[in-house]
XYZ file of C-alpha atoms in Angstrom:
451
model
C 17.879 -7.990 -2.676
C 17.217 -4.712 -4.485
C 17.921 -2.735 -1.317
C 20.974 -4.709 -0.210
C 22.521 -4.668 -3.697
C 21.924 -0.953 -4.121
C 22.172 2.053 -1.800
C 20.134 2.052 1.409
C 19.177 5.543 2.556
C 19.515 5.544 6.342
C 19.126 9.294 6.875
C 16.174 9.842 4.565
C 13.164 11.971 5.500
C 9.619 12.365 4.249
C 6.493 14.025 5.650
C 4.332 12.418 8.361
C 1.338 11.919 6.029
C 0.864 11.156 2.380
C -0.436 14.284 0.609
C 2.425 16.573 1.731
C 5.017 13.917 0.874
C 3.603 13.249 -2.577
C 3.373 16.955 -3.312
C 7.050 17.394 -2.416
C 8.078 14.397 -4.495
C 6.330 15.695 -7.599
C 7.057 19.428 -7.202
C 10.399 19.587 -5.373
C 8.881 22.229 -3.069
C 8.247 22.255 0.659
C 4.564 21.886 1.445
C 4.472 25.357 3.054
C 4.785 26.771 -0.488
C 1.936 24.678 -1.905
C -0.660 25.061 0.858
C -0.665 21.295 1.420
C 0.947 21.285 4.882
C -2.257 20.889 6.902
C -3.332 17.326 6.121
C -4.562 15.052 3.374
C -6.936 16.142 0.611
C -10.391 14.723 1.266
C -12.720 13.607 -1.519
C -14.956 16.683 -1.217
C -12.124 19.186 -0.701
C -11.435 21.730 -3.489
C -7.662 21.785 -3.168
C -4.621 20.549 -5.023
C -1.005 21.097 -5.977
C -0.962 24.645 -7.446
C -1.145 24.675 -11.208
C 1.711 27.165 -11.532
C 4.110 24.572 -10.129
C 5.395 22.114 -12.745
C 5.670 18.477 -11.727
C 8.682 16.283 -12.355
C 6.556 14.598 -15.058
C 6.091 17.968 -16.784
C 9.824 18.600 -16.819
C 10.779 15.083 -17.923
C 8.263 15.197 -20.742
C 10.018 18.367 -21.925
C 13.187 16.216 -22.063
C 11.496 13.754 -24.392
C 10.382 11.164 -21.826
C 7.289 9.005 -21.991
C 5.629 9.602 -18.637
C 3.231 7.210 -16.930
C 1.653 6.998 -13.501
C 0.091 3.991 -11.796
C -1.488 4.012 -8.330
C -2.272 6.624 -5.708
C -2.510 10.320 -6.686
C -3.947 12.201 -3.685
C -2.684 15.718 -4.501
C -5.903 17.158 -5.883
C -8.550 16.359 -8.481
C -11.470 18.749 -7.971
C -11.000 20.213 -11.453
C -9.883 18.519 -14.654
C -6.735 20.655 -14.685
C -5.549 18.936 -11.490
C -5.832 15.388 -12.842
C -2.623 13.383 -13.457
C -2.920 13.474 -17.254
C -3.051 17.278 -17.037
C 0.011 17.404 -14.764
C 2.598 15.909 -17.073
C 1.637 12.238 -17.316
C 0.855 10.685 -20.694
C -1.255 7.982 -19.037
C -2.748 7.353 -15.621
C -4.241 4.278 -13.996
C -5.042 4.384 -10.306
C -7.064 6.077 -7.591
C -7.351 9.702 -6.577
C -7.828 9.687 -2.796
C -6.758 7.205 -0.114
C -7.869 4.246 2.041
C -9.809 2.536 -0.731
C -11.019 -1.019 -0.439
C -8.279 -3.136 -2.059
C -10.808 -5.292 -3.940
C -13.911 -3.137 -4.492
C -11.818 0.002 -5.163
C -14.406 2.146 -3.371
C -13.867 4.972 -0.909
C -16.359 6.109 1.754
C -16.283 9.378 3.707
C -18.485 11.535 5.912
C -19.125 15.115 4.884
C -18.833 16.094 8.539
C -17.419 14.075 11.476
C -20.798 14.214 13.248
C -22.708 12.764 10.291
C -24.280 9.356 10.834
C -24.107 8.430 7.150
C -21.227 8.186 4.688
C -21.104 8.806 0.973
C -19.274 6.192 -1.086
C -18.026 5.986 -4.641
C -15.827 4.099 -7.046
C -12.292 5.488 -7.017
C -10.385 3.773 -9.800
C -9.482 5.628 -12.986
C -8.139 4.751 -16.390
C -6.891 8.157 -17.517
C -9.989 10.386 -17.102
C -12.562 7.582 -17.037
C -13.869 5.469 -14.182
C -12.582 1.917 -14.433
C -15.024 -0.765 -13.307
C -12.981 -3.759 -12.185
C -15.628 -6.453 -12.382
C -13.107 -9.112 -11.297
C -12.348 -7.232 -8.065
C -8.620 -7.760 -8.388
C -6.394 -7.005 -5.424
C -4.964 -3.549 -6.079
C -1.291 -4.512 -5.693
C -1.742 -7.183 -8.366
C -3.826 -4.869 -10.546
C -1.278 -2.042 -10.471
C 1.584 -4.434 -11.137
C -0.142 -5.747 -14.268
C -0.624 -2.193 -15.498
C 3.045 -1.363 -14.864
C 4.131 -4.510 -16.719
C 1.893 -3.546 -19.667
C 3.433 -0.078 -19.819
C 6.920 -1.592 -19.900
C 5.940 -4.128 -22.567
C 4.384 -1.487 -24.847
C 7.013 1.200 -24.323
C 8.575 2.752 -27.420
C 12.247 2.152 -26.659
C 13.345 4.985 -28.898
C 12.251 7.270 -26.040
C 13.302 7.278 -22.367
C 10.696 6.150 -19.816
C 9.550 7.671 -16.527
C 7.065 5.625 -14.516
C 5.702 6.698 -11.138
C 4.307 3.555 -9.491
C 2.534 4.445 -6.244
C 1.201 1.268 -4.662
C -1.744 1.358 -2.289
C 0.168 -0.932 0.046
C 0.902 -0.776 2.735
C -2.066 1.269 3.993
C -5.321 0.654 5.796
C -7.720 -1.020 5.336
C -5.594 -4.070 6.109
C -6.446 -6.497 3.311
C -4.437 -9.114 1.446
C -5.086 -12.534 -0.150
C -4.860 -15.280 2.469
C -1.919 -16.949 0.712
C 0.300 -14.078 1.845
C -0.854 -14.345 5.457
C -0.229 -18.079 5.835
C 3.538 -17.677 6.280
C 2.952 -15.285 9.191
C 0.545 -17.341 11.288
C 3.126 -17.265 14.068
C 2.469 -13.541 14.554
C -0.199 -13.283 17.244
C -1.396 -9.760 16.544
C -3.901 -10.002 13.701
C -3.219 -6.509 12.352
C 0.512 -7.114 12.348
C 0.027 -10.497 10.691
C -2.016 -9.019 7.837
C 0.374 -6.085 7.533
C 3.294 -8.480 7.081
C 1.382 -10.289 4.344
C 0.704 -7.006 2.566
C 4.402 -6.136 2.647
C 5.289 -9.548 1.185
C 2.777 -9.048 -1.612
C 4.217 -5.615 -2.405
C 7.747 -7.022 -2.308
C 6.755 -9.711 -4.806
C 5.129 -7.076 -7.018
C 8.242 -4.876 -7.128
C 10.246 -7.961 -8.055
C 7.850 -8.657 -10.931
C 8.161 -5.097 -12.240
C 11.946 -5.316 -12.024
C 11.885 -8.603 -13.940
C 9.757 -6.972 -16.636
C 12.355 -4.209 -17.022
C 15.022 -6.893 -17.472
C 12.905 -8.947 -19.870
C 12.374 -5.956 -22.162
C 16.047 -4.889 -21.992
C 15.384 -1.674 -20.078
C 17.068 -2.490 -16.783
C 20.660 -1.648 -17.748
C 19.756 2.032 -18.074
C 17.193 2.218 -15.255
C 17.312 4.033 -11.922
C 14.854 2.449 -9.476
C 13.928 4.516 -6.420
C 11.926 3.084 -3.529
C 10.366 5.449 -0.985
C 7.735 5.421 1.695
C 5.440 8.431 2.103
C 5.305 8.470 5.913
C 6.094 6.455 9.007
C 4.165 3.343 9.949
C 0.707 3.647 11.490
C 1.025 1.776 14.799
C -2.774 1.508 15.092
C -2.895 -0.454 11.834
C -0.086 -2.979 12.076
C 2.868 -0.600 11.671
C 5.960 -0.649 13.877
C 8.675 2.015 13.817
C 10.864 0.620 16.607
C 13.393 1.790 17.743
C 12.160 5.199 16.575
C 9.588 7.064 18.584
C 6.424 8.215 16.854
C 4.058 7.073 14.149
C 2.272 8.237 11.032
C 1.058 11.785 11.571
C 3.729 12.753 14.104
C 6.890 14.815 13.647
C 8.915 12.356 15.679
C 11.449 10.155 13.914
C 8.910 7.350 13.596
C 6.663 9.649 11.585
C 9.132 11.330 9.234
C 12.214 9.138 8.923
C 11.541 7.229 5.744
C 12.391 3.846 4.305
C 14.172 4.356 1.014
C 16.763 2.875 -1.316
C 18.108 3.232 -4.846
C 19.136 0.420 -7.161
C 20.622 0.902 -10.603
C 23.350 -0.477 -12.847
C 24.403 3.185 -13.137
C 25.441 3.452 -9.468
C 29.177 3.896 -8.991
C 29.096 2.390 -5.480
C 26.716 -0.435 -4.648
C 26.056 -2.630 -1.643
C 26.377 0.411 0.611
C 24.454 2.186 3.365
C 24.207 5.936 2.878
C 24.001 8.069 6.047
C 23.878 11.455 4.325
C 20.863 13.717 4.840
C 18.344 13.315 2.004
C 14.743 14.527 1.733
C 11.851 13.491 -0.485
C 11.913 16.907 -2.212
C 15.384 16.029 -3.520
C 14.032 13.496 -6.024
C 12.744 16.203 -8.401
C 16.139 17.879 -9.044
C 17.985 14.560 -8.841
C 15.872 12.915 -11.531
C 15.729 16.030 -13.672
C 19.502 16.345 -13.470
C 19.945 12.711 -14.497
C 17.687 13.363 -17.491
C 19.984 16.153 -18.631
C 17.756 19.013 -17.539
C 19.034 22.331 -16.230
C 17.873 23.478 -12.795
C 18.595 27.086 -13.662
C 15.475 29.211 -13.326
C 13.580 26.582 -11.307
C 12.448 27.464 -7.790
C 13.022 24.322 -5.740
C 13.612 23.317 -2.140
C 15.250 20.038 -3.120
C 18.844 19.344 -4.175
C 20.392 17.154 -6.842
C 21.714 14.317 -4.687
C 22.960 11.923 -7.356
C 26.574 12.504 -6.372
C 25.672 11.707 -2.768
C 23.779 8.544 -3.712
C 26.039 7.174 -6.437
C 29.499 8.530 -5.596
C 29.291 8.693 -1.776
C 29.808 12.449 -1.787
C 28.670 14.642 1.094
C 25.029 15.656 1.002
C 24.154 19.000 -0.546
C 21.572 19.394 2.221
C 22.283 20.861 5.660
C 18.778 21.118 7.065
C 15.164 20.106 6.516
C 12.015 22.050 7.249
C 9.576 19.442 8.537
C 6.600 21.781 8.727
C 5.111 25.156 9.573
C 1.386 24.891 10.165
C -0.419 27.778 11.842
C -3.794 26.048 11.464
C -2.911 23.064 13.643
C -4.106 23.332 17.249
C -1.267 22.995 19.724
C -1.513 20.266 22.337
C 0.304 19.731 25.628
C 2.537 22.028 27.582
C 4.749 24.358 25.503
C 8.472 23.641 25.418
C 11.268 26.230 25.404
C 8.930 28.889 26.871
C 6.837 28.596 23.698
C 9.774 29.799 21.602
C 9.347 27.256 18.826
C 6.163 26.525 16.902
C 7.701 24.593 14.058
C 10.093 21.741 13.438
C 13.458 22.119 11.742
C 16.150 19.498 11.337
C 19.751 20.640 11.184
C 22.360 18.266 9.804
C 24.928 19.749 12.184
C 22.847 19.281 15.301
C 20.310 16.541 14.516
C 17.912 18.232 16.903
C 14.165 18.556 16.616
C 13.099 21.847 18.159
C 9.650 20.650 19.193
C 10.139 18.700 22.392
C 6.899 18.783 24.372
C 5.835 15.513 25.978
C 9.292 14.142 25.250
C 9.875 11.438 27.850
C 7.935 8.376 28.871
C 9.629 6.615 31.762
C 9.079 4.599 34.856
C 9.903 6.472 38.046
C 12.494 3.932 39.124
C 14.703 4.452 36.067
C 16.361 7.808 35.411
C 19.190 8.119 32.952
C 19.271 11.424 31.122
C 22.501 13.141 30.111
C 23.042 16.793 29.233
C 26.348 18.298 28.283
C 25.487 21.763 29.539
C 26.469 23.685 32.675
C 22.853 24.276 33.685
C 21.935 22.176 36.699
C 18.703 20.382 35.933
C 16.969 18.176 38.486
C 16.410 14.771 36.935
C 15.421 12.520 39.802
C 16.863 10.557 42.692
C 19.443 8.557 40.750
C 21.421 11.502 39.361
C 24.448 13.327 40.790
C 25.927 16.324 38.985
C 29.584 17.273 38.775
C 31.060 20.348 37.115
C 29.715 20.195 33.595
C 29.348 16.406 33.705
C 26.661 14.043 34.868
C 27.768 11.193 37.113
C 25.154 8.505 37.363
C 24.413 5.809 39.849
C 22.483 3.397 37.707
C 21.437 0.073 39.125
C 20.828 -1.658 35.815
C 24.218 -1.233 34.185
C 23.569 -4.062 31.760
C 20.750 -2.104 30.131
C 23.124 0.805 29.551
C 25.700 -1.523 28.024
C 23.066 -2.949 25.710
C 21.982 0.526 24.636
C 25.582 1.563 24.051
C 26.086 -1.388 21.760
C 22.832 -0.478 20.023
C 24.106 3.061 19.404
C 27.280 1.826 17.776
C 25.541 -0.868 15.743
C 22.985 1.567 14.371
C 25.449 4.431 13.902
C 23.522 6.758 16.208
C 26.539 7.817 18.232
C 26.840 11.132 16.379
C 23.229 12.200 16.865
C 21.769 14.394 19.563
C 19.024 12.028 20.605
C 17.953 8.441 20.470
C 14.991 6.651 21.955
C 15.052 3.050 23.077
C 12.122 0.863 23.852
C 13.392 -2.099 25.817
C 10.593 -4.543 25.304
C 11.803 -7.033 27.876
C 11.821 -4.356 30.586
C 8.637 -2.618 29.338
C 10.094 0.840 29.677
C 11.144 3.746 27.486
C 14.753 4.824 27.689
C 15.795 8.338 26.642
C 19.414 9.308 26.174
C 20.669 12.688 25.019
C 24.220 12.465 23.757
C 27.044 14.894 24.332
C 28.797 15.675 21.105
C 26.478 18.006 19.209
C 25.275 19.890 22.279
C 28.902 20.575 23.170
C 29.516 21.936 19.684
C 26.571 24.306 20.059
C 27.949 25.590 23.365
C 31.358 26.115 21.804
C 29.921 28.390 19.133
C 28.139 30.460 21.735
C 24.671 28.953 21.605
C 23.097 28.052 24.927
C 20.428 25.401 25.133
C 17.934 25.735 27.983
C 15.909 22.565 28.421
C 14.002 21.428 31.459
C 12.540 17.959 31.739
C 10.364 17.058 34.685
C 10.039 13.364 35.355
C 7.089 12.378 37.496
């Protein structure tokens, strides 16, 4: 209900893993500026969001806000100065790393991958102190209670900022059995538990929203929901019809689930297709709070006009990552020209295309609007600048065409389809944006070999 009654963000992007996304959310800076582009922060790793970068909590507190955080931190804690209560939050209740047990609230790691033993510890904090939950409450329930307490005790003479970062939905896959019972029809055990965890989180967000209404705060509230990365397909996640998964730069890894609900929205019950990135929340929230962005070095944009008033996005492109420490895998694409990933709003093209197609030999349907003659397989016949195709399974193409229109993908440069009933992957590169690039003098040289 909150999503459908608000603004769904259908062209919203995050990072493929949690630490970089959370750092961008709180700092408004791309992770290449914070040194957090390489991976997550491990328990024994002396790293964190640089102290010379203010967080959104710092800036909102300057505007007179009460600032509170509940849940997952995971952007550094090796010194006291990096703890949440030293980074702009008045209070903190949650855990500092990731993948904790949902009931025991413990985290175990190996110092080195080859070690036979792990070290384990309690990872649940109440401000600076370890919190020993003797009742072993499920973390989603525990964090919801804390959020409700903050709302109940809030001094309403001051504005409130609360950052509620649930552990769900993340491995280990754990949830009270009552939430699994309704999904017994799902055969895959991981997927069944995952669905139960989502239902529990959904219930929790509803309870927090009800608390805001009960204490007369809702009428002046902006509620933002965001994921921190794509679903992990090895742990119950499913990003269909997008290719990729948590940790990848494909759409399934970086295209995020997000929405905004607020009585302050000018347009509601809408789907927003404008380009928005997780780094945009810092300037958007700070702008709503009456703060001036002048003098701040940010990579995000104030997108409130885009979200509330259906204006065009301020953003034209997104830098997904530059990481010189990551080992390259597979055969280079574009003669090794590109070693990063950039998204352009005008082209919707990811410039990292190695290992791009999974197909069965019998099915070949790939379209390029480019004069280069590229051999695609036995089913393809080229004409001057156009691809004529003899395709035996026309019904599949018709279904995919309808899918494009229904999901508003007709103006993008690429879309991936996984036709479950045929057990094949279907790749289609559309004409429009490639034609525009040719018209402005850019030539795209791409070779795909299908074996």
